[in-house]
Coordinates of C-alpha atoms in Angstrom, one line a residue:
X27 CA 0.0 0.0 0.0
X28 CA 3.0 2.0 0.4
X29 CA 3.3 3.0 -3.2
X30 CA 0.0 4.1 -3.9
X31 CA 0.2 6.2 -0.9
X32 CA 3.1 7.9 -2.0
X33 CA 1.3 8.1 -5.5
X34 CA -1.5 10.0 -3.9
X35 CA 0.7 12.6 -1.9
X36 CA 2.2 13.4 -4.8
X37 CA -0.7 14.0 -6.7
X38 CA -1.8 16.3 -3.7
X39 CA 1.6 18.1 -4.0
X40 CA 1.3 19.1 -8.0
X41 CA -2.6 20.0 -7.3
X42 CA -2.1 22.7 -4.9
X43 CA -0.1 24.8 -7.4
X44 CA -2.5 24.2 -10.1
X45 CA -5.5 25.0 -8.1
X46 CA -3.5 28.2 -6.9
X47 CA -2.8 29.1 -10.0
X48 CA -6.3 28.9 -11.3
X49 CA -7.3 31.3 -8.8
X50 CA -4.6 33.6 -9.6
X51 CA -6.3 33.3 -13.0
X52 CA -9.8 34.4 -12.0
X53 CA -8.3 37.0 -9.7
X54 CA -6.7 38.3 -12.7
X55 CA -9.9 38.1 -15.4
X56 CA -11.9 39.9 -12.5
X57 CA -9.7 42.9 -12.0
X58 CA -9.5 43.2 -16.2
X59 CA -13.2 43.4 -16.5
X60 CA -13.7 45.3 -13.4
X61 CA -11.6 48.0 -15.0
X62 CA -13.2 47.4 -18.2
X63 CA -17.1 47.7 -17.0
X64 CA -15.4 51.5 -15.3
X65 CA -13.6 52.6 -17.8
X66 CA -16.6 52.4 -20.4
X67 CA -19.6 53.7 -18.0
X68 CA -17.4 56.7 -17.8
X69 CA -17.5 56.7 -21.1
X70 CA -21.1 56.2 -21.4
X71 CA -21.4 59.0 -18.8
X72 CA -19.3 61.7 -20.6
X73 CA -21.2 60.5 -24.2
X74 CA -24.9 61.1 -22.1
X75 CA -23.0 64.6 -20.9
X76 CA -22.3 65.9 -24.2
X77 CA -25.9 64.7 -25.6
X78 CA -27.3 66.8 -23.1
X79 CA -25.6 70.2 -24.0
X80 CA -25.9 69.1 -27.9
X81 CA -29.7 69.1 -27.1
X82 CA -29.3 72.2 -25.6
X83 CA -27.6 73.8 -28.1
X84 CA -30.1 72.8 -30.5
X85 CA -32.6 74.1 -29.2
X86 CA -30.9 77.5 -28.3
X87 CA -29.5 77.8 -32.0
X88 CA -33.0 77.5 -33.5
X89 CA -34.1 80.0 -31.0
X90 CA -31.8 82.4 -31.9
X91 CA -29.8 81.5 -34.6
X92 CA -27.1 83.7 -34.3
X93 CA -23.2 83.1 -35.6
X94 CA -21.8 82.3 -31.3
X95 CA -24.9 80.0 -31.2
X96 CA -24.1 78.3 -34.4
X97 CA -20.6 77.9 -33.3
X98 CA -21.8 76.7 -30.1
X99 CA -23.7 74.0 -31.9
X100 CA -21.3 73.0 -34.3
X101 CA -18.6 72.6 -31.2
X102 CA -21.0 70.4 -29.2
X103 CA -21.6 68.0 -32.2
X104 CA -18.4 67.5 -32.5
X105 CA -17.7 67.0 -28.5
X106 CA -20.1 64.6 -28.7
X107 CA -19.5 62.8 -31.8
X108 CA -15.8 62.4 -30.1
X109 CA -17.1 61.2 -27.1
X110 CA -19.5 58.3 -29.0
X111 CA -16.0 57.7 -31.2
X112 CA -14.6 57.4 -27.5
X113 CA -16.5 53.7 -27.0
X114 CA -17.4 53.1 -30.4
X115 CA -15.8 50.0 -29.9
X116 CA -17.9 48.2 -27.4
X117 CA -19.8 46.0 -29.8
X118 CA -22.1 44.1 -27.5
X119 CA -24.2 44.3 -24.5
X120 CA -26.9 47.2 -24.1
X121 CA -25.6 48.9 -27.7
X122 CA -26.8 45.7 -29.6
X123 CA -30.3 46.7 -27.9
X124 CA -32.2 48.0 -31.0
X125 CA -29.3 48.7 -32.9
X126 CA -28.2 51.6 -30.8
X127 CA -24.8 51.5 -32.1
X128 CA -26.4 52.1 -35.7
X129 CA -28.5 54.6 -34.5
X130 CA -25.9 56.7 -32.9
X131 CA -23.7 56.4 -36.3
X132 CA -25.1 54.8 -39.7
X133 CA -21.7 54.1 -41.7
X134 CA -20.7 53.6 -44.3
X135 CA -23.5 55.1 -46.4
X136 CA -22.8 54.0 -50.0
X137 CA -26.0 54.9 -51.2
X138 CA -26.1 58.2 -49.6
X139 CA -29.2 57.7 -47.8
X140 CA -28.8 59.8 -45.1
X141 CA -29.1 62.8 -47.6
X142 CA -32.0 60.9 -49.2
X143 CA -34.0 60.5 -46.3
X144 CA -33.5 64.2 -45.0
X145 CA -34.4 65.5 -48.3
X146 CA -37.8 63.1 -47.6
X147 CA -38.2 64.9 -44.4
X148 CA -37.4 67.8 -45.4
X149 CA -39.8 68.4 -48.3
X150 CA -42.7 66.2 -46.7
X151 CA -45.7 68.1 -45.5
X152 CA -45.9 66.4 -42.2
X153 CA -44.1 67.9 -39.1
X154 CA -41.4 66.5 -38.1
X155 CA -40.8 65.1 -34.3
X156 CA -39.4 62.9 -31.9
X157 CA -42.0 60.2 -32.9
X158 CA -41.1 60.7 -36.8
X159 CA -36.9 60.2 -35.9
X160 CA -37.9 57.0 -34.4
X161 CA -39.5 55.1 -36.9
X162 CA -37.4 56.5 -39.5
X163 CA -34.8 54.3 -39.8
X164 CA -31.0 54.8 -38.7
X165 CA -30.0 56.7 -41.2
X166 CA -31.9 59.4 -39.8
X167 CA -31.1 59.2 -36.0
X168 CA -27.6 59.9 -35.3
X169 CA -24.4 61.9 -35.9
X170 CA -24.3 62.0 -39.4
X171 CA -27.4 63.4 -40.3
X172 CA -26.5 66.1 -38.0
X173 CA -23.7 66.4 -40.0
X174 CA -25.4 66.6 -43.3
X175 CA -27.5 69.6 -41.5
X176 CA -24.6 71.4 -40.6
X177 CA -22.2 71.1 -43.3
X178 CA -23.6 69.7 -46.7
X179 CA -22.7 71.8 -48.9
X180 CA -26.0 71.5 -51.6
X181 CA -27.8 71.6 -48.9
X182 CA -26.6 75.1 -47.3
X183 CA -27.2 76.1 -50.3
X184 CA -30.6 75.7 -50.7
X185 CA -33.8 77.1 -48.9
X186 CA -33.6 74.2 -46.7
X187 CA -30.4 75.6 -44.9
X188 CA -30.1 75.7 -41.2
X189 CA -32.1 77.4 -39.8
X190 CA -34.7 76.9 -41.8
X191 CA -38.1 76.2 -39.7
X192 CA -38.2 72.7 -40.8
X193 CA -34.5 72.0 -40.7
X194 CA -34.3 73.1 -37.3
X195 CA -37.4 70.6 -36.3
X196 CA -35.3 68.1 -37.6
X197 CA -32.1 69.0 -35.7
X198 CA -33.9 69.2 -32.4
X199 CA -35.4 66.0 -33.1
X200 CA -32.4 64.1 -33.6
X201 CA -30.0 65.9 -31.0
X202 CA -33.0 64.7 -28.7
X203 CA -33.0 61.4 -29.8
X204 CA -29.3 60.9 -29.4
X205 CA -29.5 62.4 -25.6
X206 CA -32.5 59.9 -24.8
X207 CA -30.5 57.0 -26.5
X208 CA -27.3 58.3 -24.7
X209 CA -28.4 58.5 -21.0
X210 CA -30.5 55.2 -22.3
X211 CA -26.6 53.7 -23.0
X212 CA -25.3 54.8 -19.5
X213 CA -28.2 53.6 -17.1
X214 CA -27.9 49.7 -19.2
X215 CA -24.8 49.6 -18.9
X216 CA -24.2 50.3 -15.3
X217 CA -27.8 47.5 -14.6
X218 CA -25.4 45.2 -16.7
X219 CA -22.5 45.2 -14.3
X220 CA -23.4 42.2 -12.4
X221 CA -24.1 39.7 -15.6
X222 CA -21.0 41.5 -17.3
X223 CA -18.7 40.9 -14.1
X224 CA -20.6 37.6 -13.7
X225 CA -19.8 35.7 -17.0
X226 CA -16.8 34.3 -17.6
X227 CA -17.2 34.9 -21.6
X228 CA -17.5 38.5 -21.3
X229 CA -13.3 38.6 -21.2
X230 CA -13.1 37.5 -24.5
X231 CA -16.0 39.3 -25.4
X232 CA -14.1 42.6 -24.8
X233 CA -10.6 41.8 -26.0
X234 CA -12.5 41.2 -29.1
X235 CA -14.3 44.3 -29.7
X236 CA -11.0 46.2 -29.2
X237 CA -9.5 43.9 -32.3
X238 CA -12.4 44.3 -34.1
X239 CA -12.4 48.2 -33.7
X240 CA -8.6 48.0 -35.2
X241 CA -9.7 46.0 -38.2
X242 CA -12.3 48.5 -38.6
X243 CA -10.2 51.5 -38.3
X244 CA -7.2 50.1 -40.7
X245 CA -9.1 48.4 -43.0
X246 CA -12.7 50.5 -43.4
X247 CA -11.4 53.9 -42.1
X248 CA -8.2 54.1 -43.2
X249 CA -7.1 52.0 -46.0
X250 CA -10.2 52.4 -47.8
X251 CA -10.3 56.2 -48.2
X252 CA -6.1 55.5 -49.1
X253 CA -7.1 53.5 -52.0
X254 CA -4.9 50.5 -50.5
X255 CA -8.4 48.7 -50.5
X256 CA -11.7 48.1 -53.3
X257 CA -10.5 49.3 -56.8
X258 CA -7.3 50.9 -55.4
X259 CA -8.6 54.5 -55.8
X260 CA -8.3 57.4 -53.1
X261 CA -12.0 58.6 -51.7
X262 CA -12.8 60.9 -49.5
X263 CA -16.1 59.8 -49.4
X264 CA -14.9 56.5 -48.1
X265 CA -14.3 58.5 -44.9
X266 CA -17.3 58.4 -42.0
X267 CA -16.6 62.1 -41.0
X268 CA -15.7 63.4 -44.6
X269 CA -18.9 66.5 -44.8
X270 CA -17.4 68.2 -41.8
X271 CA -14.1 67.4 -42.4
X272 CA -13.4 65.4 -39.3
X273 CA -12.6 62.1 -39.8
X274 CA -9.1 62.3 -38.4
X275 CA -10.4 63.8 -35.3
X276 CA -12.7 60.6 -35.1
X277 CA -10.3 58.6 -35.2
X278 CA -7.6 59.9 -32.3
X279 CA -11.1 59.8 -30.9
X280 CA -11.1 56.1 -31.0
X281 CA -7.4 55.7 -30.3
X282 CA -7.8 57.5 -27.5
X283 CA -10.8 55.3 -25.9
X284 CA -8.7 51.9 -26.4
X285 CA -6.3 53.5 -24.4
X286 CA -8.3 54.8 -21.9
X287 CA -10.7 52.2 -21.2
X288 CA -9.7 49.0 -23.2
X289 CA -5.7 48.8 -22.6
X290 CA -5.8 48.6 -19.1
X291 CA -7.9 45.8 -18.5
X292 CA -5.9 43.9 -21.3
X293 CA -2.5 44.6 -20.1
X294 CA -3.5 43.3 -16.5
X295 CA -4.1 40.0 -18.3
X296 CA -0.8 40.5 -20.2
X297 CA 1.2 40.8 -16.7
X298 CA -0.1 37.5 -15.8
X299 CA 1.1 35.6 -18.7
X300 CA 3.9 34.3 -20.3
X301 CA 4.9 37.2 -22.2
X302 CA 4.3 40.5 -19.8
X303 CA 6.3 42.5 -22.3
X304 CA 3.1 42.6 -24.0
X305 CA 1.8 45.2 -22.1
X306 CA 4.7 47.6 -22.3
X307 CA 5.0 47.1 -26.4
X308 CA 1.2 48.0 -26.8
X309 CA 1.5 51.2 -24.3
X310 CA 4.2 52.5 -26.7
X311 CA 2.8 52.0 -29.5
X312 CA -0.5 53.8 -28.0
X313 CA 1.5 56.5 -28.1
X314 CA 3.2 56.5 -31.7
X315 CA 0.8 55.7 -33.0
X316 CA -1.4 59.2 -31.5
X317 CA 2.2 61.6 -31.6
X318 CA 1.0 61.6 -35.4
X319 CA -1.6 64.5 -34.2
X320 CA -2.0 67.4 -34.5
X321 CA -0.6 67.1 -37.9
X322 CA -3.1 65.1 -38.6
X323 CA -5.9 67.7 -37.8
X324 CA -6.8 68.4 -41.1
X325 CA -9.2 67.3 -43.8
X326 CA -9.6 64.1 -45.4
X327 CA -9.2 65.9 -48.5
X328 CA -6.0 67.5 -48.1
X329 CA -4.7 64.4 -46.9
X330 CA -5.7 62.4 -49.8
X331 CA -5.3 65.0 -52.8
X332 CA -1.2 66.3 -51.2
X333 CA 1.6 63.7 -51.3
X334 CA 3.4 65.4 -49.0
X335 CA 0.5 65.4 -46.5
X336 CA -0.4 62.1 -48.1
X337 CA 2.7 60.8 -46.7
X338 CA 1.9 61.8 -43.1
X339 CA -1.2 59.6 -43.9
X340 CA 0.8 56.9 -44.4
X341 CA 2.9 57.0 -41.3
X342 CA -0.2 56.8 -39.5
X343 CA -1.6 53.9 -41.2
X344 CA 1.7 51.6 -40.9
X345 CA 1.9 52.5 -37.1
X346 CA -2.1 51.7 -36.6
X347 CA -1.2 48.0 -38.9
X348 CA 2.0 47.6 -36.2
X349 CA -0.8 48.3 -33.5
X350 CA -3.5 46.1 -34.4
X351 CA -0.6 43.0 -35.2
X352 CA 0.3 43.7 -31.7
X353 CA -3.0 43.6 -30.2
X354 CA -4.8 41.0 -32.6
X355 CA -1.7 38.6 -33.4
X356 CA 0.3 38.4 -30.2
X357 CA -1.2 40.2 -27.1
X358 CA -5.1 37.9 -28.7
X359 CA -3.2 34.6 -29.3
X360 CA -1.3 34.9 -25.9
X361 CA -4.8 34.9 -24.2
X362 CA -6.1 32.4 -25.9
X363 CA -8.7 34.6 -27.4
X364 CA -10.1 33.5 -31.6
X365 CA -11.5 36.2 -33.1
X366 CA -15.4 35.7 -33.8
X367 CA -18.2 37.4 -36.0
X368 CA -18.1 41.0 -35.4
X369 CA -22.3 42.3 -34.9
X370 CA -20.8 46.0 -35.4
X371 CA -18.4 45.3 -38.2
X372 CA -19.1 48.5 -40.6
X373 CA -21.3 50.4 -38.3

């Protein structure tokens, strides 16, 4: 019997540290999407802020629209626009709801419908209100067709320019409808702590988002306005921010959300595994890849129509590719994380 005793104590022996480090393990997943869940309901908080002076400022503008109040508007788009581009990238829980993410930004619009469907509005003889924005569609609801309002250039041209008594009723209508769907966003997501914290899946869940908001960005974003994707031809309107000119700023937007409220979480799970370096490489590159801005403050245009500002293009791109390899390739395949079917790819 001796023998099989000794068999079982060793047995004991190598269990202990396996069991230990299992715990370690969990320990480790639930600090990562702890910070996770925080980092995007502030987020969420600062996008239902900035919905609620858009609103504002919609309604003020239409009030009296003045040149500061138009300003005023056009700043607090934009704050807000940034502050959606901010967690763009979560691609599941409450945003799936109804196709939030869609309704806060309908992209890419090949057909141009958001024009279409404003021009509907516009010239139809029934008012337009809060009621109308919600059962027409998402190409009517979100950033972009405040956009159009603001900055398409046929239509300041027309009679239909801001602030035209029916244009405004459509600007109020959807900077209200982004602020309900906005403070909507933020209460979900803080009722969804306890499932997110709760489910196991919900790690590789996240890490996934955050690889497929690179794809999106280098491949969509980027490489297809470059003309290094589709028939090989530069496009500005291949960009998602190309009427106002902003679809640079979008994009630090972005970059600057993965750092703030993805790359935490992910390099705690990278200081756990075999290759901690991880971490470190992805912080730096964090930063190369945003020291391209200001420069890069510009429009899509310029960008696209100057080599020489072309070029500075270009630098960004390769250091978002070196990014997403690091993220996607190495930092993914060292936490055993397979990318999946993307519900938000091309929103």
């Amino acid at each position: 019997m001796r023998p099989l005793t000794k068999a079982v104590g060793i047995a004991a022996l190598i269990l202990v540290p396996i069991a230990g480090m299992a715990a370690n393990q969990t320990e480790t997943n639930r600090n990562a999407t702890q910070q996770w869940h925080q980092g995007i309901l502030a987020g969420y908080q600062s996008l239902a802020a900035e919905a609620g002076d858009l609103s504002v400022a919609a309604v003020d503008y239409c009030s009296a629209p003045e040149q500061a109040a138009r300003e005023t508007l056009e700043q607090a788009w934009l704050d807000t626009f940034l502050a959606w581009q901010r967690v763009r990238y979560v691609d599941f829980g409450p945003v799936e709801n109804d196709n939030l993410a869609w309704q806060f930004q309908f992209w890419p619009d090949p057909k141009n419908l958001i024009a279409r469907k404003a021009s509907y509005l516009l010239n139809s003889e029934d008012p337009i209100s809060g009621e109308v924005i919600a059962e027409s569609g998402v190409a009517v609801q979100g950033f972009p067709m405040l956009e159009y309002l603001l900055y398409d250039e046929p239509l300041n041209a027309s009679d239909n320019a801001l602030p035209a008594e029916k244009t405004c009723g459509l600007l109020r209508a959807v900077a209200g409808h982004i602020e309900t769907n906005s403070q909507q966003l933020r209460d979900q997501w803080q009722t969804f702590r306890k499932d997110y914290l709760a489910t196991e899946q919900y790690r590789d869940t996240t890490i996934r988002a955050g690889m497929a908001a690179l794809e999106i960005l280098e491949d969509r974003r980027l490489a297809q306005p470059m003309g290094l994707r589709g028939n090989g031809k530069r496009s500005v309107y291949a960009a998602d921010a190309w009427r106002s000119g902003r679809s640079l700023k979008t994009m630090e937007a972005t970059i600057h959300g993965l750092e703030q409220s993805f790359l935490p979480g992910l390099t705690q799970l990278l200081k756990e595994s075999e290759q901690p370096q991880l971490g470190p490489r992805i912080e730096n590159q964090f930063k190369d890849v945003l020291e391209h801005f200001p420069k890069l403050h510009r429009p899509m245009t310029e960008l696209l129509s100057n080599d020489d500002a072309f070029s500075l293009l270009q630098g960004f791109y390769v250091d978002v590719s070196q990014l997403t390899t690091l993220i996607n390739d190495q930092a993914a395949v060292e936490l055993g994380v397979i990318r999946g079917f993307n519900s938000s790819d091309g929103d």
